[in-house]
mmCIF file of C-alpha atoms in Angstrom:
data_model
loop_
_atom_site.group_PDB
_atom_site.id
_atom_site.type_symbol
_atom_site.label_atom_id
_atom_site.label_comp_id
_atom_site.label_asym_id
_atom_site.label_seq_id
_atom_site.Cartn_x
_atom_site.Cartn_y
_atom_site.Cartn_z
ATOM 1 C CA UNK A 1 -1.135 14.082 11.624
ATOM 2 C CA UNK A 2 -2.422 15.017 8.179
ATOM 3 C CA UNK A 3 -2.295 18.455 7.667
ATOM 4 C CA UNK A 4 -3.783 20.418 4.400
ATOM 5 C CA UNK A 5 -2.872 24.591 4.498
ATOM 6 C CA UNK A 6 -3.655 27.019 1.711
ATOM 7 C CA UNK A 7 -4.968 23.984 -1.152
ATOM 8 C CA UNK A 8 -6.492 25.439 -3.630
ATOM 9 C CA UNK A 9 -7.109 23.502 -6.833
ATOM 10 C CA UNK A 10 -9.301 24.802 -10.227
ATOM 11 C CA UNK A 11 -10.348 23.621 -13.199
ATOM 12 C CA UNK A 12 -10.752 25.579 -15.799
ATOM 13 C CA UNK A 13 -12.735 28.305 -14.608
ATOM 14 C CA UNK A 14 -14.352 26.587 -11.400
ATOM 15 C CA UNK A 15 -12.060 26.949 -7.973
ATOM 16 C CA UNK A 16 -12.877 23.405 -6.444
ATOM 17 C CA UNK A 17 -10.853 23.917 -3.505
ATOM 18 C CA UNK A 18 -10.169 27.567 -1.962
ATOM 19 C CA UNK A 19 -7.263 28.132 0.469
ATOM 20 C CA UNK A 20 -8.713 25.285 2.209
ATOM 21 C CA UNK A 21 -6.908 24.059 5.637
ATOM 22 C CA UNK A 22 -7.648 20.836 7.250
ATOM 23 C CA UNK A 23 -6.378 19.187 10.209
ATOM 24 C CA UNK A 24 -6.944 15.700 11.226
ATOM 25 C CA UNK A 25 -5.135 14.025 14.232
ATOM 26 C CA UNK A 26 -3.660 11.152 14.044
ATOM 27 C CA UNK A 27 -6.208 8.247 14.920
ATOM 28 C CA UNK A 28 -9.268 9.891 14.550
ATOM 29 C CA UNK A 29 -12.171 9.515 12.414
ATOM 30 C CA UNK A 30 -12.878 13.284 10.558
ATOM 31 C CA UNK A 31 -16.416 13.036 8.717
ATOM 32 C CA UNK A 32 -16.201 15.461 5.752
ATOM 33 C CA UNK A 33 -19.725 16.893 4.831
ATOM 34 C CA UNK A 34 -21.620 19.275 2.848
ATOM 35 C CA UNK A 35 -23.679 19.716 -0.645
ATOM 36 C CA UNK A 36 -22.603 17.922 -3.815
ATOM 37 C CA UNK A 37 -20.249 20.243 -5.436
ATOM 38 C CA UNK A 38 -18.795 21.827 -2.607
ATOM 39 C CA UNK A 39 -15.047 20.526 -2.923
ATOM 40 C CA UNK A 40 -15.475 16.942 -0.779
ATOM 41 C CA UNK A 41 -14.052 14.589 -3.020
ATOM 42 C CA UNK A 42 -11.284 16.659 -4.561
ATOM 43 C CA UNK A 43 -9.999 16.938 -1.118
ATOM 44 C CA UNK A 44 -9.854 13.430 -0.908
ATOM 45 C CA UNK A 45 -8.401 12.482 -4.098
ATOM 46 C CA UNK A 46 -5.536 15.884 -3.792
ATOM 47 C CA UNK A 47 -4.147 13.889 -0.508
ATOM 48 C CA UNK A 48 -2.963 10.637 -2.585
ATOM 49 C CA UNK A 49 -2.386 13.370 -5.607
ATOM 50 C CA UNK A 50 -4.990 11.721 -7.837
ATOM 51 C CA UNK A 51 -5.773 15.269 -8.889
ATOM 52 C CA UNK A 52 -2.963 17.857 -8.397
ATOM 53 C CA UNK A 53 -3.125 20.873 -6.468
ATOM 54 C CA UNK A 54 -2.399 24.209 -8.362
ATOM 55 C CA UNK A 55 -1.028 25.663 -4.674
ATOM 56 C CA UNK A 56 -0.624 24.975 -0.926
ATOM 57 C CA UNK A 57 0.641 21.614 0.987
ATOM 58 C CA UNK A 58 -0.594 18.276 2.138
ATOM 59 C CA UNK A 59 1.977 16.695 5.036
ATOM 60 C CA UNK A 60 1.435 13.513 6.429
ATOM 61 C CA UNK A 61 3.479 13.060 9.542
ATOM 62 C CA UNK A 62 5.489 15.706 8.901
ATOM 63 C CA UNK A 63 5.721 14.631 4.801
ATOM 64 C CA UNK A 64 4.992 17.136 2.384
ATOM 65 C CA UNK A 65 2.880 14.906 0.020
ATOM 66 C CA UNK A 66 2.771 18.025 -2.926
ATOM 67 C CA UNK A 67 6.717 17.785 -2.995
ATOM 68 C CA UNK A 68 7.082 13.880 -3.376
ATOM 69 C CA UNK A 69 8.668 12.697 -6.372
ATOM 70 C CA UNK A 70 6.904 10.008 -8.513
ATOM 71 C CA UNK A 71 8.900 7.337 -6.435
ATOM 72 C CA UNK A 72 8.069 8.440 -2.900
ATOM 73 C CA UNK A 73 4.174 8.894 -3.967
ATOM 74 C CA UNK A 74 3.947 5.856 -4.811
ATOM 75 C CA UNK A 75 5.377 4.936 -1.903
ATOM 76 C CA UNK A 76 3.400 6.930 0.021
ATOM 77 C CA UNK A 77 0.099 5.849 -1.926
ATOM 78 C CA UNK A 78 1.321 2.146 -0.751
ATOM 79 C CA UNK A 79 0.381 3.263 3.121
ATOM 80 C CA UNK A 80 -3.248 4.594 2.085
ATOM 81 C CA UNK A 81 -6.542 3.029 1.474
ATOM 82 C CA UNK A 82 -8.865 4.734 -0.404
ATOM 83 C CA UNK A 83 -12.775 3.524 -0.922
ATOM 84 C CA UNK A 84 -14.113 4.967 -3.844
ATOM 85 C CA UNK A 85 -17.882 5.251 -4.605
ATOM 86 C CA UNK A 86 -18.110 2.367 -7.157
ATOM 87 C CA UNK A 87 -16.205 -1.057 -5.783
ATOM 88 C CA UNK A 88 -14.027 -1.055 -9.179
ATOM 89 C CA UNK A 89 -13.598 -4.904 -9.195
ATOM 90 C CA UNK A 90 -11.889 -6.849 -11.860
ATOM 91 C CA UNK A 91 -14.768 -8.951 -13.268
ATOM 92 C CA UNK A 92 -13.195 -11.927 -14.320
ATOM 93 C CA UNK A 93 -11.513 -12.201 -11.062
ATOM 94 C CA UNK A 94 -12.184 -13.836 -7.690
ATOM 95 C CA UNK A 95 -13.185 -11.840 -4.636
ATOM 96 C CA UNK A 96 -10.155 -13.235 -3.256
ATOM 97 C CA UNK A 97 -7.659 -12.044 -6.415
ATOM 98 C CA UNK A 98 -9.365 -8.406 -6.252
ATOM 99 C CA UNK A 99 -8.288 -8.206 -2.681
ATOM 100 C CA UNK A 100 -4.614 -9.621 -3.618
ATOM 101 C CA UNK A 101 -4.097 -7.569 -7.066
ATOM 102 C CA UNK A 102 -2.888 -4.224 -5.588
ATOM 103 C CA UNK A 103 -1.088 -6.554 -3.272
ATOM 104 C CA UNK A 104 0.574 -8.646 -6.146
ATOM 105 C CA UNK A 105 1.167 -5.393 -8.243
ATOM 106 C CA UNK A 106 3.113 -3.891 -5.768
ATOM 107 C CA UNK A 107 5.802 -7.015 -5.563
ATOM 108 C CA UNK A 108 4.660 -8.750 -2.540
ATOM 109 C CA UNK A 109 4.709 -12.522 -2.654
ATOM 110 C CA UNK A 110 1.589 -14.412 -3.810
ATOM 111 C CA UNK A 111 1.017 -15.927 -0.685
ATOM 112 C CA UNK A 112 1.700 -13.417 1.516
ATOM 113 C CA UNK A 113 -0.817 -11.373 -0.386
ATOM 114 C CA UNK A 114 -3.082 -14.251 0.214
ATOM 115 C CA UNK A 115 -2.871 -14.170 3.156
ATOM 116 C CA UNK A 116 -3.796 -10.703 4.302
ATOM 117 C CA UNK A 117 -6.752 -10.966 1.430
ATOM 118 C CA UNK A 118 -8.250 -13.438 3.395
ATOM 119 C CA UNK A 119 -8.187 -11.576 6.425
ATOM 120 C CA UNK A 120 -9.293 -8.893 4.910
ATOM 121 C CA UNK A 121 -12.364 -10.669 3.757
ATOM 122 C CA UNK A 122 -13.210 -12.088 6.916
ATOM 123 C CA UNK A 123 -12.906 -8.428 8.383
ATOM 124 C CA UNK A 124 -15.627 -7.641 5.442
ATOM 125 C CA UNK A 125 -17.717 -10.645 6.649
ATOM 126 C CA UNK A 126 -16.772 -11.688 2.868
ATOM 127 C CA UNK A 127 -14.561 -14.953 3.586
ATOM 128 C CA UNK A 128 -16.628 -17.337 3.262
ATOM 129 C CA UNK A 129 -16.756 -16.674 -0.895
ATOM 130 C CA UNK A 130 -13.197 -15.765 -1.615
ATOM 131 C CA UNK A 131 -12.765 -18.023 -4.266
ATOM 132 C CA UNK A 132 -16.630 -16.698 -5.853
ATOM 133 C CA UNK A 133 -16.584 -14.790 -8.946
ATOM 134 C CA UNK A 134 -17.234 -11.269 -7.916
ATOM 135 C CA UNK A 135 -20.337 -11.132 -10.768
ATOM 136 C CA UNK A 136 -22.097 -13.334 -8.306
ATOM 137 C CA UNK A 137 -22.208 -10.544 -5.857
ATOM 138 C CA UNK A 138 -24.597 -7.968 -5.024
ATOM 139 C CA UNK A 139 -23.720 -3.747 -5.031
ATOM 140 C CA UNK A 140 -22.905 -4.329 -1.237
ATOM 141 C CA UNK A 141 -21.039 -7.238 -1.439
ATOM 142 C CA UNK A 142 -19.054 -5.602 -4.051
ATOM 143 C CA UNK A 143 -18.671 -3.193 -1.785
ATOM 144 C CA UNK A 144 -17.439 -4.881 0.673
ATOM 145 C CA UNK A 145 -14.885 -6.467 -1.308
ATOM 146 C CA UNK A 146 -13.668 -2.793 -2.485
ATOM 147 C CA UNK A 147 -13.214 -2.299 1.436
ATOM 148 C CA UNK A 148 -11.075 -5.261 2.156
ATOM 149 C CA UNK A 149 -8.950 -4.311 -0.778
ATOM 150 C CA UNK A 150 -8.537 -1.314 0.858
ATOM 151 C CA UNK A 151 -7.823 -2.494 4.220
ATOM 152 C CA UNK A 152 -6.089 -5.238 3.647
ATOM 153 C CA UNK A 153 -1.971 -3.912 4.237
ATOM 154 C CA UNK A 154 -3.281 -2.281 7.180
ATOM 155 C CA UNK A 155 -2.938 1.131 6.144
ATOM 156 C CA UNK A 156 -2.160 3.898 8.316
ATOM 157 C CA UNK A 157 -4.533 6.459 6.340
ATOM 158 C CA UNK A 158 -7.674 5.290 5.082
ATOM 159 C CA UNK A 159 -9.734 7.673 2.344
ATOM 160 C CA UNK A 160 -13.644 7.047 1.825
ATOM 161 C CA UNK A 161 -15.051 8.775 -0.530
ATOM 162 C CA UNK A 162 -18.414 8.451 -0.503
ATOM 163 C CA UNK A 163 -18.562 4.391 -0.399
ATOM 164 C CA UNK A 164 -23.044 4.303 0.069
ATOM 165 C CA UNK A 165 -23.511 6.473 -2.567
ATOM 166 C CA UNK A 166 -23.756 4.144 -5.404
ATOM 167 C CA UNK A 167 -26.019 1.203 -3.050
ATOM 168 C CA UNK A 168 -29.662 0.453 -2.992
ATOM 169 C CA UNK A 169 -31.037 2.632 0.442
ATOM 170 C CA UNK A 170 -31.784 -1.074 1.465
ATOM 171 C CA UNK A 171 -27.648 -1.800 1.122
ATOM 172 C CA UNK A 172 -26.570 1.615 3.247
ATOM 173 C CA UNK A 173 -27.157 0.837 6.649
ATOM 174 C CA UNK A 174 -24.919 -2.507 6.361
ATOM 175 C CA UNK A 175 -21.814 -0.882 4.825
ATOM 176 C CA UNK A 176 -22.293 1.811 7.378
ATOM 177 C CA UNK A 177 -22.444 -0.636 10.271
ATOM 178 C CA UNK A 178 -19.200 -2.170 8.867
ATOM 179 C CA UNK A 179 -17.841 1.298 8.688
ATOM 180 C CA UNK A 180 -18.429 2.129 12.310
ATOM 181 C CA UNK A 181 -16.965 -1.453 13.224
ATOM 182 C CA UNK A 182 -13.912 -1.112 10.955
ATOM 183 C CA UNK A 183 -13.521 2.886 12.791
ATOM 184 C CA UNK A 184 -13.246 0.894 16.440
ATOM 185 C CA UNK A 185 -11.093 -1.484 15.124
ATOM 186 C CA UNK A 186 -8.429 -0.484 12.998
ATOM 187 C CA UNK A 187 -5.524 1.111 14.258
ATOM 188 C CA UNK A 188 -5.876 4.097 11.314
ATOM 189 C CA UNK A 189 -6.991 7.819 10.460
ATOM 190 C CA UNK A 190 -9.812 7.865 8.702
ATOM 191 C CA UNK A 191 -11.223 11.103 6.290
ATOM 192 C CA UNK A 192 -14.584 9.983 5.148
ATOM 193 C CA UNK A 193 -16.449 11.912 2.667
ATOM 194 C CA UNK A 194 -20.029 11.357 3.363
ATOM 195 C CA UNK A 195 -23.494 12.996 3.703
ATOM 196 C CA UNK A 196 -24.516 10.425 6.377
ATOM 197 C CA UNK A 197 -25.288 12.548 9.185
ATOM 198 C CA UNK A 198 -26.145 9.830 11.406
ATOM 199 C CA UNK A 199 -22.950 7.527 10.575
ATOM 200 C CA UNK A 200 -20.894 10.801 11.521
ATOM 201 C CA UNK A 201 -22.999 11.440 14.603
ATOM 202 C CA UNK A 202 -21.959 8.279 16.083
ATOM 203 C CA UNK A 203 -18.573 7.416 14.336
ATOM 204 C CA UNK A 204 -16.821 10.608 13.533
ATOM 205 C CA UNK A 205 -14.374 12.247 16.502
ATOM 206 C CA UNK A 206 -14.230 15.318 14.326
ATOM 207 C CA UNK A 207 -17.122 17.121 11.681
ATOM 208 C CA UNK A 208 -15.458 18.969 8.469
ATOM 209 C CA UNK A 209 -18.658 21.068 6.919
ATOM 210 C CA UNK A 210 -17.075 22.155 3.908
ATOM 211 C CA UNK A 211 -19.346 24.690 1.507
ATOM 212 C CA UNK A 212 -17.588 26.073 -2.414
ATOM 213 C CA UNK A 213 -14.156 24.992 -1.473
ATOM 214 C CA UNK A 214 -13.376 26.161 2.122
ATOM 215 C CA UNK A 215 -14.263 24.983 5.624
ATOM 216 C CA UNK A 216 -17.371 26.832 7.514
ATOM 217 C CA UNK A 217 -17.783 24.907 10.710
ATOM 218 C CA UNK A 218 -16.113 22.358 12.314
ATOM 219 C CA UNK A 219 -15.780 20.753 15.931
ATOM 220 C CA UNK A 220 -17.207 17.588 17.403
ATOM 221 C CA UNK A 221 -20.205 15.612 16.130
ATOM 222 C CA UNK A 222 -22.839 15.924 19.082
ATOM 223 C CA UNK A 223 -21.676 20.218 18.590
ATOM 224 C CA UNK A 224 -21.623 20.669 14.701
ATOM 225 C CA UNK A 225 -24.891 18.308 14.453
ATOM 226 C CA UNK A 226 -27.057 19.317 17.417
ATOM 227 C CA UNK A 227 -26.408 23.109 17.631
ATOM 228 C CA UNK A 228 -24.482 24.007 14.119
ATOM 229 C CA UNK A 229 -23.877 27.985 13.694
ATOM 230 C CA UNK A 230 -23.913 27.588 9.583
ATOM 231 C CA UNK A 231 -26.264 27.233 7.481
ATOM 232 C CA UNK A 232 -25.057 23.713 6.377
ATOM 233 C CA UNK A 233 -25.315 22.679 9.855
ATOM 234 C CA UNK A 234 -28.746 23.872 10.622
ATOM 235 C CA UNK A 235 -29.450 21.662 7.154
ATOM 236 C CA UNK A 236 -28.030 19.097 8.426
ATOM 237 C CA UNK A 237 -29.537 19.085 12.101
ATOM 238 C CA UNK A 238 -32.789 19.318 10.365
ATOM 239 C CA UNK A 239 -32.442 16.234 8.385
ATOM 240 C CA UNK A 240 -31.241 14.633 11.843
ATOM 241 C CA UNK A 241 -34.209 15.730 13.629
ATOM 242 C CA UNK A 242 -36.641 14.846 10.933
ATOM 243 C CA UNK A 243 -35.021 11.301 10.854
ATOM 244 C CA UNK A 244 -35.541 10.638 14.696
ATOM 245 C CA UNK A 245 -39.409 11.670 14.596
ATOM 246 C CA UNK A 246 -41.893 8.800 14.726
ATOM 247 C CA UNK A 247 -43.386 7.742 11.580
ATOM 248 C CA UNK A 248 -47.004 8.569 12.767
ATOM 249 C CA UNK A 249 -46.146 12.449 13.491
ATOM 250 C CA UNK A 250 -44.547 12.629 10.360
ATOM 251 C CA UNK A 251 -47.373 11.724 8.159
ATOM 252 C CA UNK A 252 -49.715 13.454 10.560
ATOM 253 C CA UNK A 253 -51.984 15.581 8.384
ATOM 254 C CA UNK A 254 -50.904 14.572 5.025
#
């Protein structure tokens, strides 16, 4: 289980995070959601410690994650994915070698990295170019690359944060399908930062609406979605509902 009591992280001025506490089980898919600004992403990035809490705990299976040393983060980091909202790939690279570097870094052997890169890719539905220069690729092929890298030592934990938001609209449907299918088929928790309410509707086992740093509504999808008690929520069930109506009715009159 990854557990977050009490995190609370500032800068400057601006509380980010307030006394926020999180649960996700182990295995499940938690969706977090809410307006830009409201705390999402530094969540994310305080579980792997890529920004530093100023109090509380993070435990992973029973791990305080705040109280590792340098050593046992990295570690730690070692056993977590994390998608990021831009793919990050090394440009003079193959797809193939972006997938392996973290691999490589770490000390495992070259073709043992290989290995799991290309299975990886195929995963991605990227094999069939993994010796391609990654500037022949489009934003969602990138993407997909970034997602194999991720994926690729099988991690236990897996962190998205945000991985559409950078894509065309045309490109967002396809990583979300491969989203969904990696969420069936990897044996992993998954915390995915995203204002897809439809990807969460059908993905998610759990919905996090988070609003200025703190939790204020959670439960399943088909509750927090279809008959939300916050304000977010009813936001969010809107945009839903307005989604769903047929094209005709919603240019009726204009």
């Amino acid at each position: 289980m990854l557990r977050i009591q009490g995190l609370t992280v500032t800068f400057g001025d601006r509380t980010a995070l307030d006394r926020l506490d999180l649960d996700v089980e182990t295995g499940s898919v938690v969706a977090l959601m809410g307006p830009s600004g409201c705390g999402k992403s530094t969540a994310l990035r305080s579980i792997i410690r890529l920004v530093e809490p100023d109090s509380g705990t993070i435990t992973w299976m029973g791990r305080d994650v705040t109280r590792m040393t340098e050593a046992e983060l990295e570690q730690f980091r070692q056993g977590v994915g994390f998608v990021f909202q831009r793919a990050n790939l090394i440009s003079h690279l193959s797809v193939v070698q972006n997938v392996m570097l973290p691999m490589v870094a770490a000390g495992r052997p070259v073709a043992d990295a290989h290995e799991l890169a290309l299975h990886a890719l195929d995963e991605v539905g990227l094999s069939p170019r993994a010796d391609q220069s990654v500037r022949h690729l489009s934003g969602g092929e990138m993407q997909r690359v970034a997602i194999a890298r991720a994926i690729a030592e099988k991690p236990s934990l897996i962190l998205w944060d945000e991985p559409t938001a950078s894509l065309d609209p045309t490109l967002v449907v396809d990583i979300l399908s491969l989203m969904e299918k990696l969420s069936r088929t990897l044996e992993a928790t998954m915390v995915v930062v995203t204002h897809e309410a439809g990807f969460a509707l059908r993905a998610a086992h759990h919905v996090v609406l988070m609003d200025a740093g703190r939790v204020v509504e959670q439960g399943p999808p088909d509750q927090v979605l279809a008959a939300p008690t916050s304000g977010i929520g009813i936001r969010y069930a809107r945009a839903l509902a307005y989604a769903s109506v047929p094209v005709k009715e919603k240019t009726a009159g204009l």
